[in-house]
PDB file of C-alpha atoms in Angstrom:
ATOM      1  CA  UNK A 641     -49.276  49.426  -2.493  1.00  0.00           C
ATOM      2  CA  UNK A 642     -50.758  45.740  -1.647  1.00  0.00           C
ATOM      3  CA  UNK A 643     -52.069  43.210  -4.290  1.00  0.00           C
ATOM      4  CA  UNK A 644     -56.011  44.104  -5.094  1.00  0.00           C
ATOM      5  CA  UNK A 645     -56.731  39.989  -4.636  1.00  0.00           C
ATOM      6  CA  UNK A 646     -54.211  39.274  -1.351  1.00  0.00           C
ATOM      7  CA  UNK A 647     -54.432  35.961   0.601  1.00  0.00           C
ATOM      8  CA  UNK A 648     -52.404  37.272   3.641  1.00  0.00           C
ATOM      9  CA  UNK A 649     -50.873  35.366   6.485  1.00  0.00           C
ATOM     10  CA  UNK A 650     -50.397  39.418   7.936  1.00  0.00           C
ATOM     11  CA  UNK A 651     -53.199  41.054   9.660  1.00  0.00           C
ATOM     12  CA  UNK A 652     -55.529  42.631   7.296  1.00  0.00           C
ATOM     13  CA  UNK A 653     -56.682  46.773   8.053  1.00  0.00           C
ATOM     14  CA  UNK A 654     -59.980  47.491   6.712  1.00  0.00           C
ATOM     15  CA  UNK A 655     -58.789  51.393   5.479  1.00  0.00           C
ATOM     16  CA  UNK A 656     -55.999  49.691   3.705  1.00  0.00           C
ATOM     17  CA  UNK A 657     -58.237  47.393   1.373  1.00  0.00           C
ATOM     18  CA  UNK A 658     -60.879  50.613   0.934  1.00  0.00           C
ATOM     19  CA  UNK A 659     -57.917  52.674  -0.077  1.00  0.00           C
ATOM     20  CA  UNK A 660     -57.400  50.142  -2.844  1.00  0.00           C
ATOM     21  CA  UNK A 661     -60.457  50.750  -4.535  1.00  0.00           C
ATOM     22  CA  UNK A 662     -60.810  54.767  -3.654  1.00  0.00           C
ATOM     23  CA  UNK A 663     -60.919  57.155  -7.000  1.00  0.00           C
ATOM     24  CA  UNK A 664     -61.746  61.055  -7.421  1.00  0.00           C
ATOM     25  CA  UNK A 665     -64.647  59.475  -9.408  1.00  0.00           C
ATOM     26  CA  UNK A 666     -66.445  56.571  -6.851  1.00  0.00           C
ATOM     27  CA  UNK A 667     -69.284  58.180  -4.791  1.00  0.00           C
ATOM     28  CA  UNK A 668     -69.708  55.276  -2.939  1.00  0.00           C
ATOM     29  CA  UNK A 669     -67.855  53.015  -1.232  1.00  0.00           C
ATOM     30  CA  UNK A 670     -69.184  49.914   0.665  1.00  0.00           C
ATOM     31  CA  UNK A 671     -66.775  47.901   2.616  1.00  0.00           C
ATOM     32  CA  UNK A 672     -67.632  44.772   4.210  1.00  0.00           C
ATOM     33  CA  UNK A 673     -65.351  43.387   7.182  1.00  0.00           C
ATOM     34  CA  UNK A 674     -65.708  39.406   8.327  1.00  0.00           C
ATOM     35  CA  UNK A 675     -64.609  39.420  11.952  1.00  0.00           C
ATOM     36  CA  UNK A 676     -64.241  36.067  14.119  1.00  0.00           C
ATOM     37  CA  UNK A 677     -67.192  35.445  16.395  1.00  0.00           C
ATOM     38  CA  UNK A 678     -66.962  33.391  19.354  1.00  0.00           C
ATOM     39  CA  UNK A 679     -69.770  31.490  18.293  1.00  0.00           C
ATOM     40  CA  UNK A 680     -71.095  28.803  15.972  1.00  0.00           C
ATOM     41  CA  UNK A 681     -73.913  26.812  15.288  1.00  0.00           C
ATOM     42  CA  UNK A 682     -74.622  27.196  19.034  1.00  0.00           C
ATOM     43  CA  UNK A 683     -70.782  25.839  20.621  1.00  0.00           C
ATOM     44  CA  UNK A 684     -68.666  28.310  21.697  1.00  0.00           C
ATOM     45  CA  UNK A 685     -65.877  29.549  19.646  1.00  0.00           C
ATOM     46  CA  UNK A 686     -62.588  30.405  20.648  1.00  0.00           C
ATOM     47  CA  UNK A 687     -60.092  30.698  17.541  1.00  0.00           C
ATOM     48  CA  UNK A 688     -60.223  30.189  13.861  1.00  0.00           C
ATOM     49  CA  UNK A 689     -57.767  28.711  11.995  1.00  0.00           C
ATOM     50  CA  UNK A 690     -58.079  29.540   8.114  1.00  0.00           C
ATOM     51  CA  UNK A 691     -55.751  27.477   5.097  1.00  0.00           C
ATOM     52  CA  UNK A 692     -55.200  28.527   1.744  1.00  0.00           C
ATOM     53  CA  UNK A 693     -54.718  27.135  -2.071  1.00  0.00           C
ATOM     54  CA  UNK A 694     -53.589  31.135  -1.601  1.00  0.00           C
ATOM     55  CA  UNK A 695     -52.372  31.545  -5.790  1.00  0.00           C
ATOM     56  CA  UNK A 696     -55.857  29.313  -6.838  1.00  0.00           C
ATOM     57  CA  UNK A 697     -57.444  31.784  -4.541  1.00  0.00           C
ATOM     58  CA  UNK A 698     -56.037  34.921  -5.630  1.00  0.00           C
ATOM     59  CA  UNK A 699     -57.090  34.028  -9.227  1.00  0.00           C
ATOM     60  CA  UNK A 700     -60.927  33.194  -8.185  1.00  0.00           C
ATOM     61  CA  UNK A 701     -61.154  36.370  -5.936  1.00  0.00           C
ATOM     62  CA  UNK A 702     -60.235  38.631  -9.404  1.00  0.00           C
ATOM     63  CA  UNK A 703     -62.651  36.006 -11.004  1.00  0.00           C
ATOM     64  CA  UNK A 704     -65.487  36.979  -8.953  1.00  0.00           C
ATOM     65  CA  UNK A 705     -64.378  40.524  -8.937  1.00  0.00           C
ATOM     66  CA  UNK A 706     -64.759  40.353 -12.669  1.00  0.00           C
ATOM     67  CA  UNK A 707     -68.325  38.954 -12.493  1.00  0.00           C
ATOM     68  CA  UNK A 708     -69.517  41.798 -10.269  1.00  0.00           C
ATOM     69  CA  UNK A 709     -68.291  44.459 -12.536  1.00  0.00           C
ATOM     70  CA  UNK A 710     -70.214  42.661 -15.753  1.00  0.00           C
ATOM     71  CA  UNK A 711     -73.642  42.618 -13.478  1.00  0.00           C
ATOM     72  CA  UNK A 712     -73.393  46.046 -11.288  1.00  0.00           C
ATOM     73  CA  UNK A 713     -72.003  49.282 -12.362  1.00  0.00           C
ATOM     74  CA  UNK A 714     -68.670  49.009 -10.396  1.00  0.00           C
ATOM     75  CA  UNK A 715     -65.732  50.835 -11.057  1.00  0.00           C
ATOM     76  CA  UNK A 716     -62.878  48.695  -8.762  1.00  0.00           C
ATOM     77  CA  UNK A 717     -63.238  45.609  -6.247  1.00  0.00           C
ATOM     78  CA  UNK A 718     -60.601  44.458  -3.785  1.00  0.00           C
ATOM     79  CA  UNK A 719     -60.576  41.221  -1.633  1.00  0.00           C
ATOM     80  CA  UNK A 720     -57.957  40.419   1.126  1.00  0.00           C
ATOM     81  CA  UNK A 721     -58.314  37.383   3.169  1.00  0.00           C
ATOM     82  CA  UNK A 722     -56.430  36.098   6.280  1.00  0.00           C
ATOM     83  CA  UNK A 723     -54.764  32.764   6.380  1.00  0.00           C
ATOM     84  CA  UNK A 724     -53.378  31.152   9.308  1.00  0.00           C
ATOM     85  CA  UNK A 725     -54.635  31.383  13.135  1.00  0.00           C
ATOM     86  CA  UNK A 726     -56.956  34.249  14.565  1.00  0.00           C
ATOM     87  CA  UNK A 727     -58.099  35.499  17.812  1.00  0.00           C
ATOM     88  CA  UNK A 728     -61.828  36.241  18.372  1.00  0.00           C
ATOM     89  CA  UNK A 729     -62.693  39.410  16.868  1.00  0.00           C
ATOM     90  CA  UNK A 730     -59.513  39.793  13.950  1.00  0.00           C
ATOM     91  CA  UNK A 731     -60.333  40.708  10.574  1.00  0.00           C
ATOM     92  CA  UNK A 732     -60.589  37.461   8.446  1.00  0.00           C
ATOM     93  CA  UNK A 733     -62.037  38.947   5.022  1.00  0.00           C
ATOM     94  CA  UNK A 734     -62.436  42.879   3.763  1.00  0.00           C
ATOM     95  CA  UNK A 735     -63.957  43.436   0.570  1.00  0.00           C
ATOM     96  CA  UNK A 736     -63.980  46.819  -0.203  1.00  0.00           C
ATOM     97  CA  UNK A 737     -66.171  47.879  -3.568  1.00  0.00           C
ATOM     98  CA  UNK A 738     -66.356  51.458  -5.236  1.00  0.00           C
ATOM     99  CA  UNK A 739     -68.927  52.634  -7.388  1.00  0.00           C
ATOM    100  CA  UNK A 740     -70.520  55.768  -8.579  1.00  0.00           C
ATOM    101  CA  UNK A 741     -73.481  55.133  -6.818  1.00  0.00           C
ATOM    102  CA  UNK A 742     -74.174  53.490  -3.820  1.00  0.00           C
ATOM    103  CA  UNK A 743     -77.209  51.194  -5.054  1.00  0.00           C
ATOM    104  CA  UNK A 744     -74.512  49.337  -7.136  1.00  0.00           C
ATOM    105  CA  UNK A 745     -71.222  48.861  -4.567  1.00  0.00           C
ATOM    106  CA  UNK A 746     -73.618  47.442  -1.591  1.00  0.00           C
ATOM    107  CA  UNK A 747     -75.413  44.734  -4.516  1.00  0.00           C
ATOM    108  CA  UNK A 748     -71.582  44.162  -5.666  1.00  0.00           C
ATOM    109  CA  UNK A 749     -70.470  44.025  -2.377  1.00  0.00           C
ATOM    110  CA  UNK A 750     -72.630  41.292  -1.193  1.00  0.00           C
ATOM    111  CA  UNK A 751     -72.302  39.092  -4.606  1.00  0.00           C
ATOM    112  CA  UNK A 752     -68.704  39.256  -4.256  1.00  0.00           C
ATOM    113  CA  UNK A 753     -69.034  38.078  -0.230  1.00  0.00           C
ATOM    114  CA  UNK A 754     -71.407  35.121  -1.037  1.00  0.00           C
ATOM    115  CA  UNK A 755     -69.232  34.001  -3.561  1.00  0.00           C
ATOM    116  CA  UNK A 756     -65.647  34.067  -2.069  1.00  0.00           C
ATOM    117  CA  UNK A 757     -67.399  31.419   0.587  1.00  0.00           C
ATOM    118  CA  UNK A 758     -68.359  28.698  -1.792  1.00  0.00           C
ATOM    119  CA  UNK A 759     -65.626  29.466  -4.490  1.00  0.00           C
ATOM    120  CA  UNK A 760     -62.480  30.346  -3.033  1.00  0.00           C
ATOM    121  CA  UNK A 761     -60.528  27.576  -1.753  1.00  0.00           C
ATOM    122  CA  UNK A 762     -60.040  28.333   1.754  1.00  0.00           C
ATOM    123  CA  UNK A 763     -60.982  25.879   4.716  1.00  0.00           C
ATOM    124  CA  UNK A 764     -61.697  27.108   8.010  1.00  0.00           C
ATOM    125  CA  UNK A 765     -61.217  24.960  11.475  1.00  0.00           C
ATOM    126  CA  UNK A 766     -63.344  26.135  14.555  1.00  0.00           C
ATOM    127  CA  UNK A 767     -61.166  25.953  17.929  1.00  0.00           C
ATOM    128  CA  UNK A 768     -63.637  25.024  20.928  1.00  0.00           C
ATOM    129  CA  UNK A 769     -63.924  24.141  24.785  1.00  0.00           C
ATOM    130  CA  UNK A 770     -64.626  20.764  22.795  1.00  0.00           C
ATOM    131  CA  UNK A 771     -61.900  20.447  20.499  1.00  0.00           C
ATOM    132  CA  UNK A 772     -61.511  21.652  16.964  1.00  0.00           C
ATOM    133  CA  UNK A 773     -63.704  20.916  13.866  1.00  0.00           C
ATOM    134  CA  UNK A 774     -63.071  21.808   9.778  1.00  0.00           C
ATOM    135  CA  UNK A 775     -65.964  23.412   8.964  1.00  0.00           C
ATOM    136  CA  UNK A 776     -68.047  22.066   5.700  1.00  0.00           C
ATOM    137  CA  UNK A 777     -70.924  24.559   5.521  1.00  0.00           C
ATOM    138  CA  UNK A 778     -71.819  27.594   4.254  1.00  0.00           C
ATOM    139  CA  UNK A 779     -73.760  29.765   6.953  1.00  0.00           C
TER     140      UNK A 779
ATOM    141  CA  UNK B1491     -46.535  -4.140 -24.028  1.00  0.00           C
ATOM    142  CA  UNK B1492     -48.975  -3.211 -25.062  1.00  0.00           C
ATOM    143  CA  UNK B1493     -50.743   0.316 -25.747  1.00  0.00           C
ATOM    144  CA  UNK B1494     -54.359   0.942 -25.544  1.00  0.00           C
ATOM    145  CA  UNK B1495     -56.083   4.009 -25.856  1.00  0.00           C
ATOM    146  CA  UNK B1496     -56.779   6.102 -22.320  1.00  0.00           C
ATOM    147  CA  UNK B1497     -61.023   5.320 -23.150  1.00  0.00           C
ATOM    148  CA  UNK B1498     -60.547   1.850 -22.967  1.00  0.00           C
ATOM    149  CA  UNK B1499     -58.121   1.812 -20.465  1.00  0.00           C
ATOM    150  CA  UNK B1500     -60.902   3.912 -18.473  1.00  0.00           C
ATOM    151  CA  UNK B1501     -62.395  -0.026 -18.415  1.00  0.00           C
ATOM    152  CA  UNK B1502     -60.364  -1.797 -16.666  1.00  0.00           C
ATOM    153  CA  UNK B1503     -59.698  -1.186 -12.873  1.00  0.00           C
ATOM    154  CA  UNK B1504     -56.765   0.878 -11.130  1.00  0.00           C
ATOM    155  CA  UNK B1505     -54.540  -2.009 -10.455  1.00  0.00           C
ATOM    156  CA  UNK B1506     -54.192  -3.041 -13.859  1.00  0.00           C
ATOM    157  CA  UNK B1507     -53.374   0.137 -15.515  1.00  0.00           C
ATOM    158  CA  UNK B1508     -49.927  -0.194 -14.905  1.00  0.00           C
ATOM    159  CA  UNK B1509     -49.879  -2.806 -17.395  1.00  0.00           C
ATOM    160  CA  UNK B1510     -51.484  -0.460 -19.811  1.00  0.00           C
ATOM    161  CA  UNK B1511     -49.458   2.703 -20.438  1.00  0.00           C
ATOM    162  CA  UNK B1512     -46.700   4.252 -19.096  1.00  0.00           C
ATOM    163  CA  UNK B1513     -47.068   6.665 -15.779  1.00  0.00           C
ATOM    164  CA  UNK B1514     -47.797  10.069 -15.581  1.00  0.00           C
ATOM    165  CA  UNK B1515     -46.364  12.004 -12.891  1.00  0.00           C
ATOM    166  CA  UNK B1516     -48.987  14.334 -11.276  1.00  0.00           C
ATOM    167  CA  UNK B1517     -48.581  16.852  -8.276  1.00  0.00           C
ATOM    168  CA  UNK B1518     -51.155  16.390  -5.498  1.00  0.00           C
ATOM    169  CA  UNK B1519     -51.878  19.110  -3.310  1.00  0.00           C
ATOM    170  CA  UNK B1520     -53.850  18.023   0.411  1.00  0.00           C
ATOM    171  CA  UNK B1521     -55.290  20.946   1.994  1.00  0.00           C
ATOM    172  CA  UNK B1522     -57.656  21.053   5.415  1.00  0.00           C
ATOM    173  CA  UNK B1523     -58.793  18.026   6.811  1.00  0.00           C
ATOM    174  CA  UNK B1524     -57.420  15.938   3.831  1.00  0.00           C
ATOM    175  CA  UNK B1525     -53.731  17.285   4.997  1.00  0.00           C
ATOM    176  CA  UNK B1526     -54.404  16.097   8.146  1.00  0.00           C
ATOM    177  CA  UNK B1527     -55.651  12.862   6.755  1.00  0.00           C
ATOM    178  CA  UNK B1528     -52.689  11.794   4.279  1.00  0.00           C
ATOM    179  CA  UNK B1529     -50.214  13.712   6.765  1.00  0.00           C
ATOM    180  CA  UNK B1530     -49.154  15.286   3.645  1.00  0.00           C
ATOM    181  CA  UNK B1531     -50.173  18.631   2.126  1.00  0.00           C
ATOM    182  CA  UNK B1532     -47.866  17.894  -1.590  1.00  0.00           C
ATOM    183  CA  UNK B1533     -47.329  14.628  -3.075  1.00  0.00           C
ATOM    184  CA  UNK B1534     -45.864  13.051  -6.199  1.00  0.00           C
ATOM    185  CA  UNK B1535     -48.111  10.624  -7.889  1.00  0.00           C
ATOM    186  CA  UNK B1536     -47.460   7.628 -10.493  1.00  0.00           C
ATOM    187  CA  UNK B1537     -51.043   7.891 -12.197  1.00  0.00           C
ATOM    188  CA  UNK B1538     -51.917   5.824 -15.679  1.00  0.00           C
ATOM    189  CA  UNK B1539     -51.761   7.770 -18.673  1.00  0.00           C
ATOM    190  CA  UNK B1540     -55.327   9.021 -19.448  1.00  0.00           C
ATOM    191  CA  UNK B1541     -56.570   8.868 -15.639  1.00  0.00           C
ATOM    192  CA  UNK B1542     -59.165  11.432 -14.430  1.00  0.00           C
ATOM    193  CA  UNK B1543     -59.263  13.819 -11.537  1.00  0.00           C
ATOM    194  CA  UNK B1544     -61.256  11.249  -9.542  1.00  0.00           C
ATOM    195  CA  UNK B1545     -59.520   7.902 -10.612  1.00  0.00           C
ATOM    196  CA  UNK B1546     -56.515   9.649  -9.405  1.00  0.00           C
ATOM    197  CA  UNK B1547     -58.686  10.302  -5.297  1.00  0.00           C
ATOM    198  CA  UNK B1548     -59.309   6.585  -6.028  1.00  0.00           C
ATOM    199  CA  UNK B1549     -55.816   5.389  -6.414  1.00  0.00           C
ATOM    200  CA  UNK B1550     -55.031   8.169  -3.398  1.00  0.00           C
ATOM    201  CA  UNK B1551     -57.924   6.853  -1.245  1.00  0.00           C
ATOM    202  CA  UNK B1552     -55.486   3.642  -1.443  1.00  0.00           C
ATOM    203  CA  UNK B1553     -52.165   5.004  -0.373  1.00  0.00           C
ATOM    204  CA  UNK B1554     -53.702   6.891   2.249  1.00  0.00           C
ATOM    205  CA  UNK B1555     -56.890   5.108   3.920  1.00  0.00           C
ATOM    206  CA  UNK B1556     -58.037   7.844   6.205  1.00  0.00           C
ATOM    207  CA  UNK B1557     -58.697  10.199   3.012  1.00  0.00           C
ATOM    208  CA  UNK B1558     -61.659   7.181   2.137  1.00  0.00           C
ATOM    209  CA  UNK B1559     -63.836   8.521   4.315  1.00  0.00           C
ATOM    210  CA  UNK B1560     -63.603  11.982   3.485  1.00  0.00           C
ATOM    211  CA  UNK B1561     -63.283  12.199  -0.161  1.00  0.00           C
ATOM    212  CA  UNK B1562     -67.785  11.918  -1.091  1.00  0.00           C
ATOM    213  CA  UNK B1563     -67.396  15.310  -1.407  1.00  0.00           C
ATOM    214  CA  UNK B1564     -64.074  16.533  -2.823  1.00  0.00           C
ATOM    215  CA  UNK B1565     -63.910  18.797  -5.649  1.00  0.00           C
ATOM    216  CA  UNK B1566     -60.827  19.393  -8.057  1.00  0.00           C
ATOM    217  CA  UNK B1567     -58.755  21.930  -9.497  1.00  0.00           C
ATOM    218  CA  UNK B1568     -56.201  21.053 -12.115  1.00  0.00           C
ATOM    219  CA  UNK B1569     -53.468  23.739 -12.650  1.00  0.00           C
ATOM    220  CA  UNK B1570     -55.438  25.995 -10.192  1.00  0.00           C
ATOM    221  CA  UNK B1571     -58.694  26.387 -11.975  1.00  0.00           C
ATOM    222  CA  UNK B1572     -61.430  23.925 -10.830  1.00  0.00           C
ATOM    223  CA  UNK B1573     -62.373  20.782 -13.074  1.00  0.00           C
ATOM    224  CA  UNK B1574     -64.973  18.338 -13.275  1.00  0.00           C
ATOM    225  CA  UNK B1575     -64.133  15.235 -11.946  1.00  0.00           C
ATOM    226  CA  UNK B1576     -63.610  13.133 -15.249  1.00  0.00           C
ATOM    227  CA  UNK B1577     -61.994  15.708 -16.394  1.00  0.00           C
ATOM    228  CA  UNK B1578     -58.715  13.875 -17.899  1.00  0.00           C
ATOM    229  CA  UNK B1579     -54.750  14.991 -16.722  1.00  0.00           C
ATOM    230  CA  UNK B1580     -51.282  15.305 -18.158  1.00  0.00           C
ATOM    231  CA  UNK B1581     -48.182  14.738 -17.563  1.00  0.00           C
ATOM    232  CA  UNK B1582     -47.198  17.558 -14.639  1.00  0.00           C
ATOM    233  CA  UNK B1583     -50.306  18.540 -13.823  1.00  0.00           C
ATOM    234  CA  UNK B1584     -50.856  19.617 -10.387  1.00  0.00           C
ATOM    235  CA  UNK B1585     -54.057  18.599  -9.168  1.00  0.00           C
ATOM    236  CA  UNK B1586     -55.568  19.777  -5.685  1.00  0.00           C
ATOM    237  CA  UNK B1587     -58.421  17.867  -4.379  1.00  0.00           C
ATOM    238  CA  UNK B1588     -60.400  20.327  -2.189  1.00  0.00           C
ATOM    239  CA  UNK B1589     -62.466  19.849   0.637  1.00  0.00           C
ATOM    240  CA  UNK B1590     -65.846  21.678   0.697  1.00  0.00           C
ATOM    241  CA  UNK B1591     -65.022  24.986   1.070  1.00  0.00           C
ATOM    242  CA  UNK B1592     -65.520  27.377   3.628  1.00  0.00           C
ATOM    243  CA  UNK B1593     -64.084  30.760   3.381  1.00  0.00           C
ATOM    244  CA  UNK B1594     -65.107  34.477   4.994  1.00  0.00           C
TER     245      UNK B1594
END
């Protein structure tokens, strides 16, 4: 069974993460899936490449995990995010959350997904027709 | 030589701490553009006893002059959870300067 918080240079399967956080006694599950778009901030996109401070990481993902089970009524969280180089379309984040109720695993799900982008330390550069940029912002 | 205490040692510019106290040895982790900057992504740093997270970027922006440019906006994490930037180091520490971050 994989690690609940997982920085992983291996591809990342959405079921796999969901499985992580799947009891007799969650109702609802809400799993959110970042894929790589071929777009951004209106140039054309045609990798990603994403780095990791992978064990800081780990540690702020069960952080933030933490933070949504003190404010929503969450049973389990799990985060997996990719590191290294990814085609168009790959998985680059899952963050599956169960709860009893479905009100409180989509308002989890979403604090947990705005957080990881301005908290965990991972860097993304954008590949283009025009060369390749770190990215700096938060869209 | 002689010893001062790290606050009034915080008066005095970088190249005279040497003088001051002797060296810490701190780990350095680069990540993102700042790897690609120093050409490094670990490094072993002689820093004054008592120096901060960002005297330490100041010293760094030294050694390696392309980091200058890009370290306005650094952040810090010493021993993996993130500091303030006068927040003070020891002897082993690793600090990581980050780059603003940009995960999902």
């Amino acid at each position: 069974m994989s690690a609940v918080f997982l920085v992983s240079a291996d591809p990342i399967a959405e079921e796999t993460v969901s499985a992580l956080v799947s009891t007799p006694d969650a109702g609802g599950v809400v799993t959110f899936v970042g894929r790589v778009r071929d777009n951004a901030r209106g140039r054309s996109v045609t990798a990603l490449e994403y780095e990791a401070y992978a064990e800081m990481a780990e540690s702020v993902f069960a952080q933030i995990a933490a933070e949504a089970s003190a404010r929503f009524a969450i049973k389990q969280a799990a985060i997996h995010h990719r590191k290294g180089k990814l085609e168009i379309g790959e998985i680059a984040v899952v963050v599956a959350v169960a709860a009893a109720h479905r009100g409180p695993a989509f308002e989890a799900c979403a604090y947990i997904v705005d957080q990881l982008k301005t908290r965990a330390p991972i860097w993304k550069k954008e590949f283009g027709a025009d060369g390749a940029v770190w990215v700096e912002e938060h869209p | 030589m002689r010893r001062i205490s790290s606050d009034e040692a915080h008066g005095f510019p970088p190249d005279v701490w040497y003088m001051l106290e002797p060296n810490m040895k701190v780990t350095v982790r680069f990540f993102a553009s700042h790897r690609e900057a120093t050409g490094c992504a670990s490094y072993e740093a002689d820093v004054p006893h008592g120096a901060r997270a960002a005297d330490v970027l100041s010293q760094l922006c030294e050694t390696f002059p392309r980091l200058q440019p890009l370290a306005h906006n650094a952040a810090f994490a010493i021993n993996q959870t993130q500091v303030a930037p006068a927040s003070p180091l020891h002897d082993g520490d690793e600090l990581a300067v980050l780059p603003p971050m940009a995960g999902g």
